[in-house]
Short mmCIF file of C-alpha atoms in Angstrom, two decimals:
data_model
loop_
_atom_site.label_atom_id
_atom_site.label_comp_id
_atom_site.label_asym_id
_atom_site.label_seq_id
_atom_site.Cartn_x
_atom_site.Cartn_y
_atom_site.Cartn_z
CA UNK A 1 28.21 19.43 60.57
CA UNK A 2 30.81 20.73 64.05
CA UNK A 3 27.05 21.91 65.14
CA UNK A 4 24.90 18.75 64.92
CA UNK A 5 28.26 16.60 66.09
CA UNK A 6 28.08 19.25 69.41
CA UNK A 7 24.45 18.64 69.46
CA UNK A 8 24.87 14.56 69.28
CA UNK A 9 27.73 14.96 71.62
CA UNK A 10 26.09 16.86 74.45
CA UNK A 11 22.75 14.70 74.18
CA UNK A 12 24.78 11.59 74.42
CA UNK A 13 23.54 10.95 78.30
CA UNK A 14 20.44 11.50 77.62
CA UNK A 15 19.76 9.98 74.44
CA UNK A 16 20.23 5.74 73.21
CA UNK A 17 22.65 4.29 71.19
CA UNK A 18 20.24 3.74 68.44
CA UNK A 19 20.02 7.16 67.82
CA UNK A 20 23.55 7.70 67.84
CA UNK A 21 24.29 5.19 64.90
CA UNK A 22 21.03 6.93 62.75
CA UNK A 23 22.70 10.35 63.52
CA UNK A 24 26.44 9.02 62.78
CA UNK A 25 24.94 7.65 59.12
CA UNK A 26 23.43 10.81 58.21
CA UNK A 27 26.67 12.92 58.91
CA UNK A 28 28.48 10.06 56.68
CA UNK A 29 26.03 10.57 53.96
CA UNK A 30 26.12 14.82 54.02
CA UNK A 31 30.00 14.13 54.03
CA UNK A 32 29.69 11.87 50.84
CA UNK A 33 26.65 14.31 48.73
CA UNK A 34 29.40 17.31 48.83
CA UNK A 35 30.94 18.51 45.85
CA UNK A 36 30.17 14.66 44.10
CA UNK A 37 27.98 14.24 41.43
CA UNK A 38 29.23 10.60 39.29
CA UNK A 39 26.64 11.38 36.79
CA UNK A 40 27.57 14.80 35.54
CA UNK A 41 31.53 13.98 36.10
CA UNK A 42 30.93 10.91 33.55
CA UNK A 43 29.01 12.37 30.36
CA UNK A 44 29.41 15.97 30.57
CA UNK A 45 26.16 17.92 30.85
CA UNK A 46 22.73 16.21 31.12
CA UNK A 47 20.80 16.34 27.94
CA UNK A 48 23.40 17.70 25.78
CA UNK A 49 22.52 17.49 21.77
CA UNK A 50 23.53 15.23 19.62
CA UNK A 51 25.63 15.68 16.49
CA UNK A 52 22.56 16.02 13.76
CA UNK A 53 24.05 13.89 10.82
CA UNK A 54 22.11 14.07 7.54
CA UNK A 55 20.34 10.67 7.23
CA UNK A 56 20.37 10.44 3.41
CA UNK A 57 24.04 9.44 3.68
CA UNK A 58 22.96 6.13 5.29
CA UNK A 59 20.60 5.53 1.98
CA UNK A 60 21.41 3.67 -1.72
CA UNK A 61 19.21 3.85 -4.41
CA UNK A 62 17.85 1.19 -6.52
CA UNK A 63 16.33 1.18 -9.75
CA UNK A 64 13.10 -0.28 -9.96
CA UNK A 65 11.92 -2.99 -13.06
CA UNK A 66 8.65 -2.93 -14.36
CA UNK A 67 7.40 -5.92 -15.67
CA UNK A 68 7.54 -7.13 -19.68
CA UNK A 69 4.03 -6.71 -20.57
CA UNK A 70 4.49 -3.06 -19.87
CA UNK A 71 6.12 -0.93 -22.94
CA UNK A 72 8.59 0.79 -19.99
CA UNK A 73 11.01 -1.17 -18.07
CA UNK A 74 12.86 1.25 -16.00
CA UNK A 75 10.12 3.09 -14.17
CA UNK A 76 11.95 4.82 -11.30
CA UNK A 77 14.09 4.49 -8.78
CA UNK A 78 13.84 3.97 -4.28
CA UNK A 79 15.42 4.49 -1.43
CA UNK A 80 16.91 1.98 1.26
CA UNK A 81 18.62 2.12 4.17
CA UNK A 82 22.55 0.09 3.30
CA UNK A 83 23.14 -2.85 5.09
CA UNK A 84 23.76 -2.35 8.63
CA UNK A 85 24.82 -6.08 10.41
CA UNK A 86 21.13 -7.93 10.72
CA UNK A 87 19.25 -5.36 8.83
CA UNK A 88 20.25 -5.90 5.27
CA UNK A 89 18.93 -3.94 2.57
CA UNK A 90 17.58 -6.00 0.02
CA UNK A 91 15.12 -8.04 2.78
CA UNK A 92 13.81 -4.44 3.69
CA UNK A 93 12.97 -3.26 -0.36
CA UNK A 94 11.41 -6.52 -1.02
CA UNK A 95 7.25 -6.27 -0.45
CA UNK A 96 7.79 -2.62 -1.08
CA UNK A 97 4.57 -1.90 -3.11
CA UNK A 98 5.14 1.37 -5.63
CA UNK A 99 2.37 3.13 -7.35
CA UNK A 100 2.84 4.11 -11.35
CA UNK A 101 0.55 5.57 -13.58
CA UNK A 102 0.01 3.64 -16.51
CA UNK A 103 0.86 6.53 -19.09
CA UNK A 104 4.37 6.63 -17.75
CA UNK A 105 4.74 2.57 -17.98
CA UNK A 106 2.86 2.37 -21.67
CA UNK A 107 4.12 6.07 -22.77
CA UNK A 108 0.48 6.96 -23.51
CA UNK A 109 -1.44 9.98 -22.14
CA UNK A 110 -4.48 8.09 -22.93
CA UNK A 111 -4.46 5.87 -20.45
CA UNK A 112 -3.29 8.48 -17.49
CA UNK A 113 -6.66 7.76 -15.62
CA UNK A 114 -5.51 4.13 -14.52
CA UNK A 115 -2.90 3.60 -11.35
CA UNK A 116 -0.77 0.32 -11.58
CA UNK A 117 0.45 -0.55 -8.08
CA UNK A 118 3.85 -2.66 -8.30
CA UNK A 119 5.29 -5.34 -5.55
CA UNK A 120 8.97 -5.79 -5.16
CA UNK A 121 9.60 -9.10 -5.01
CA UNK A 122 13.38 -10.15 -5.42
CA UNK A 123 16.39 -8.15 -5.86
CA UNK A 124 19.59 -8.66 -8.30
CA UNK A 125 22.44 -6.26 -7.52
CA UNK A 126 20.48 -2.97 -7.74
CA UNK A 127 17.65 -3.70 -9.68
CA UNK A 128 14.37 -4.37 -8.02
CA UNK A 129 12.37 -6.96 -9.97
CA UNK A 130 8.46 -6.42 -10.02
CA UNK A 131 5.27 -8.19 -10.14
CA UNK A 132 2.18 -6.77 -10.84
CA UNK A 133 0.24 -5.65 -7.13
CA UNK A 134 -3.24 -3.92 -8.16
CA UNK A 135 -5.14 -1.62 -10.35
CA UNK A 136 -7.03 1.27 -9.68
CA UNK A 137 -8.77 3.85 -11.73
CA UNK A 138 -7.80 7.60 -10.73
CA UNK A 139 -10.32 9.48 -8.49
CA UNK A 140 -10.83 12.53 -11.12
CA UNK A 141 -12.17 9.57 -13.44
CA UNK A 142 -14.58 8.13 -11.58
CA UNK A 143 -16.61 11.44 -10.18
CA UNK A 144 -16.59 12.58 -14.27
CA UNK A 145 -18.84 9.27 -15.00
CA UNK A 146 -21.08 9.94 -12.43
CA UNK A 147 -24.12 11.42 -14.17
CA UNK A 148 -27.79 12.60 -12.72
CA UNK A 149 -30.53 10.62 -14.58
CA UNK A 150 -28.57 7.52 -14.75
CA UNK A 151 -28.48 4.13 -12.76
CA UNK A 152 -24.64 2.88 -11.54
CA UNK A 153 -24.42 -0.13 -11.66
CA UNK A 154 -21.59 -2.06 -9.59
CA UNK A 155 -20.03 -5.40 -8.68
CA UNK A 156 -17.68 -7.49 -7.36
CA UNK A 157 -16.41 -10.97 -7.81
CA UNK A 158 -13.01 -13.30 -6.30
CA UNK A 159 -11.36 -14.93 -9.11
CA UNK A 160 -9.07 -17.44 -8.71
CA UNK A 161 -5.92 -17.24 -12.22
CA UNK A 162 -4.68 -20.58 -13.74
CA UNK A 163 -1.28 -19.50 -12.16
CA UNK A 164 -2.79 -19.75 -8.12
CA UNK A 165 -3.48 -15.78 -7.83
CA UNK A 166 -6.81 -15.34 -5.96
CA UNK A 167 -8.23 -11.79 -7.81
CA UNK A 168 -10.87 -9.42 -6.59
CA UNK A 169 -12.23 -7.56 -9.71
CA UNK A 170 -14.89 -4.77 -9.22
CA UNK A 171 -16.94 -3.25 -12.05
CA UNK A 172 -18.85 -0.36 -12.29
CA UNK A 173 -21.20 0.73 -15.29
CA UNK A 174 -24.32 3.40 -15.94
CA UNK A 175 -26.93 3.13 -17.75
CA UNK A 176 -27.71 5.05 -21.44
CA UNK A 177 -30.62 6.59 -23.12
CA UNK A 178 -32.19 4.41 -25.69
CA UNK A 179 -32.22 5.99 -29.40
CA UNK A 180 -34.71 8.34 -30.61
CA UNK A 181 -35.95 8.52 -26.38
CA UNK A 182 -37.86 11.59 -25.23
CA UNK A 183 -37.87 10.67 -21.43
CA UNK A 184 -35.44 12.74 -19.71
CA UNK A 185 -33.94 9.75 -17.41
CA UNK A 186 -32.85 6.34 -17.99
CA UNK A 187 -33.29 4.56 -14.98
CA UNK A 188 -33.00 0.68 -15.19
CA UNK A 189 -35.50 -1.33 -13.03
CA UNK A 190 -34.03 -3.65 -9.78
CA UNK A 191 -35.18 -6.95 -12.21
CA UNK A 192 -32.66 -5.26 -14.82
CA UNK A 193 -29.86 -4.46 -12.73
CA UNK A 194 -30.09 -8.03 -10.81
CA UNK A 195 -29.47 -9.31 -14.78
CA UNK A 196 -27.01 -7.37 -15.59
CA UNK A 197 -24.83 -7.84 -12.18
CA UNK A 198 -25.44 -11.97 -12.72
CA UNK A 199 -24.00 -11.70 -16.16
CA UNK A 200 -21.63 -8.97 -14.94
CA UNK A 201 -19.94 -11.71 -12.72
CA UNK A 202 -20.13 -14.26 -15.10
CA UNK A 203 -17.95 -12.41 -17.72
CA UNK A 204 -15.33 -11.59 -15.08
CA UNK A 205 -14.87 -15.04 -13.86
CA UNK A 206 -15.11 -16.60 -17.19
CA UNK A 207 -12.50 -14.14 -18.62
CA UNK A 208 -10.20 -14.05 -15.25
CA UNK A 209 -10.39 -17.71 -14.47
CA UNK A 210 -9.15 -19.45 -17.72
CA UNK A 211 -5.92 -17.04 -17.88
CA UNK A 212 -2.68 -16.95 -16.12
CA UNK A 213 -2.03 -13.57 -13.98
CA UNK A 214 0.18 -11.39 -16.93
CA UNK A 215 -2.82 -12.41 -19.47
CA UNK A 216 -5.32 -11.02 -17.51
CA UNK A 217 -3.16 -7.46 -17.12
CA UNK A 218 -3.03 -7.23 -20.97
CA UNK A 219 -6.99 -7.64 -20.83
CA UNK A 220 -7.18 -5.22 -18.44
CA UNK A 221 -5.35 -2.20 -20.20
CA UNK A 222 -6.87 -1.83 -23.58
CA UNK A 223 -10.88 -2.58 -21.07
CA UNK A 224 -11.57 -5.41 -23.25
CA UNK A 225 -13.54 -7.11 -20.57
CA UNK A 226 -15.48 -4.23 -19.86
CA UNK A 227 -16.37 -3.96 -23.70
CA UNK A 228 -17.51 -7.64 -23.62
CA UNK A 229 -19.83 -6.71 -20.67
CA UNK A 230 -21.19 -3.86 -22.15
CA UNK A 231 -22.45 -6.42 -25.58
CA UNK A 232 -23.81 -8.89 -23.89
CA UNK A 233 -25.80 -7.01 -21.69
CA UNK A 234 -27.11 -4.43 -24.45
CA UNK A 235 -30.24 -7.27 -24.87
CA UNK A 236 -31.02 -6.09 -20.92
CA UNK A 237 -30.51 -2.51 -21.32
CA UNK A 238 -27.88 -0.67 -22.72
CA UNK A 239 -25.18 0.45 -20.73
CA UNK A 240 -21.98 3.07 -21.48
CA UNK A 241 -18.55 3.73 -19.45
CA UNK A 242 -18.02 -0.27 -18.17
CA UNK A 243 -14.96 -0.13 -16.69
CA UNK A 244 -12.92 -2.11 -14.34
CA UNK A 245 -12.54 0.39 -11.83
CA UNK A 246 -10.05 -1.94 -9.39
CA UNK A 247 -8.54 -4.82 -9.32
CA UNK A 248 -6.26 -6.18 -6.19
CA UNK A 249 -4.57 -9.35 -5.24
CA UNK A 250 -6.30 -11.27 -2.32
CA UNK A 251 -4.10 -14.26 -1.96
CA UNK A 252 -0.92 -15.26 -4.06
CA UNK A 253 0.79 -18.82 -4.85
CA UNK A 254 4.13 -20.19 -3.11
CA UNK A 255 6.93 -17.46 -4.78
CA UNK A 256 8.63 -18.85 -7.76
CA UNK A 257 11.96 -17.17 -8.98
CA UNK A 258 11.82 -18.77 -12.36
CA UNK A 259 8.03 -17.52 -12.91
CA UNK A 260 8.97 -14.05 -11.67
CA UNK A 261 12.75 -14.32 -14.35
CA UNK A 262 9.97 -15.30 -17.21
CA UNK A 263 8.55 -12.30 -16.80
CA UNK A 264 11.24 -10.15 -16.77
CA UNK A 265 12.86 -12.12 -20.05
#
């Protein structure tokens, strides 16, 4: 600094005034940069850690209600987040979808190869009241139908319940040897298979369509719809395994508590 003020002070014939005031601010600013640094003064060292807290102590559980067409009412419990001024708990659990096999809800290894998804949809103190979501048949299932020498036979079809649910069902079936038949495969013609989709459909809106939602879940577990396929199209060609393989919600009604209470009587 004495140097460059010697410097400014010698060259002050020589030089303008201009100068004089840029050189004057830079000795102001060195003066200011030394041994000052607000930042590091203010919150101790620059990307210090911070304190790791275990989040699970933030977190309730809540038990989760399955509803009363299933032999199981307590199905297991989930995890939220307690209420923290806007974000409150219960508005966060409810749309929650959960996935249960349907052994666990009916207690009946039998019917392990079907997945029941479940949608939250109100909450009383710490109970989480359900509504049925979708239904799926397990992966493992499907690839053991699959057969070589056999047609599959699928379809699809939007049903609209007497309660305002809008359902998409899809079915899948194969075809089966006739008795006493010496050719190796049983292929069924495209004629056949356009039959046996059109009265495929048929069955599935006729059975889904005149029921309310919770009917058409209790038709769905013991495959009774799939049995009624599989007799009235025996006169086209005889099919085996008909099964409902999914089933999801598309669109649902305006939510009713009192419905929703009904169900969980």
């Amino acid at each position: 600094q004495a140097v460059l003020a010697q410097a400014i002070g010698s060259r002050n014939q020589t030089l303008g005034p201009s100068f004089r005031f840029r050189a004057r601010e830079h000795l102001s600013s060195i003066a200011m940069a030394v041994g000052k640094n607000k930042r590091l003064t203010k919150g101790g060292k620059k990307g210090a850690k911070k304190k790791a807290s275990d989040p699970f102590l933030k977190k309730e559980w809540y038990d989760i209600k399955a509803p009363s067409f299933f032999s199981v009412r307590n199905c297991g419990k989930t995890l939220v987040t307690r209420t923290q001024g806007t974000k409150i708990a219960s508005e966060q659990l409810k749309g929650r979808v959960l996935e249960v096999n349907l052994a666990d809800l009916n207690n009946d290894d039998d019917q392990s190869f079907r997945k029941i998804k479940l949608c939250i949809e109100e909450i009383q103190g710490r109970n989480c009241l359900t509504d049925f979501h979708a239904m799926s048949l397990t992966r493992d299932k499907l690839y053991s139908l699959v057969r070589k020498w056999h047609s599959m036979i699928e379809a699809h079809v939007d049903v609209k319940t007497v309660d305002g649910y809008t359902v998409r069902m899809f079915v899948i079936a194969f075809t089966e040897k006739r008795q006493n038949q010496v050719k190796t495969n049983c292929y069924a013609q495209t004629a056949h298979i356009r039959k046996i989709r059109k009265k495929m459909l048929e069955i599935m809106t006729q059975e889904a369509g005149t029921v309310q939602l919770r009917d058409l879940v209790k038709k769905l577990i013991p495959e009774s719809i799939g049995k009624e396929i599989e007799k009235q199209t025996r006169s086209i060609f005889p099919l085996k395994d008909v099964f409902i393989r999914k089933v999801k919600i598309v669109k649902k009604p305006k939510f009713d508590i009192t419905k929703l209470m009904e169900l969980h009587g």
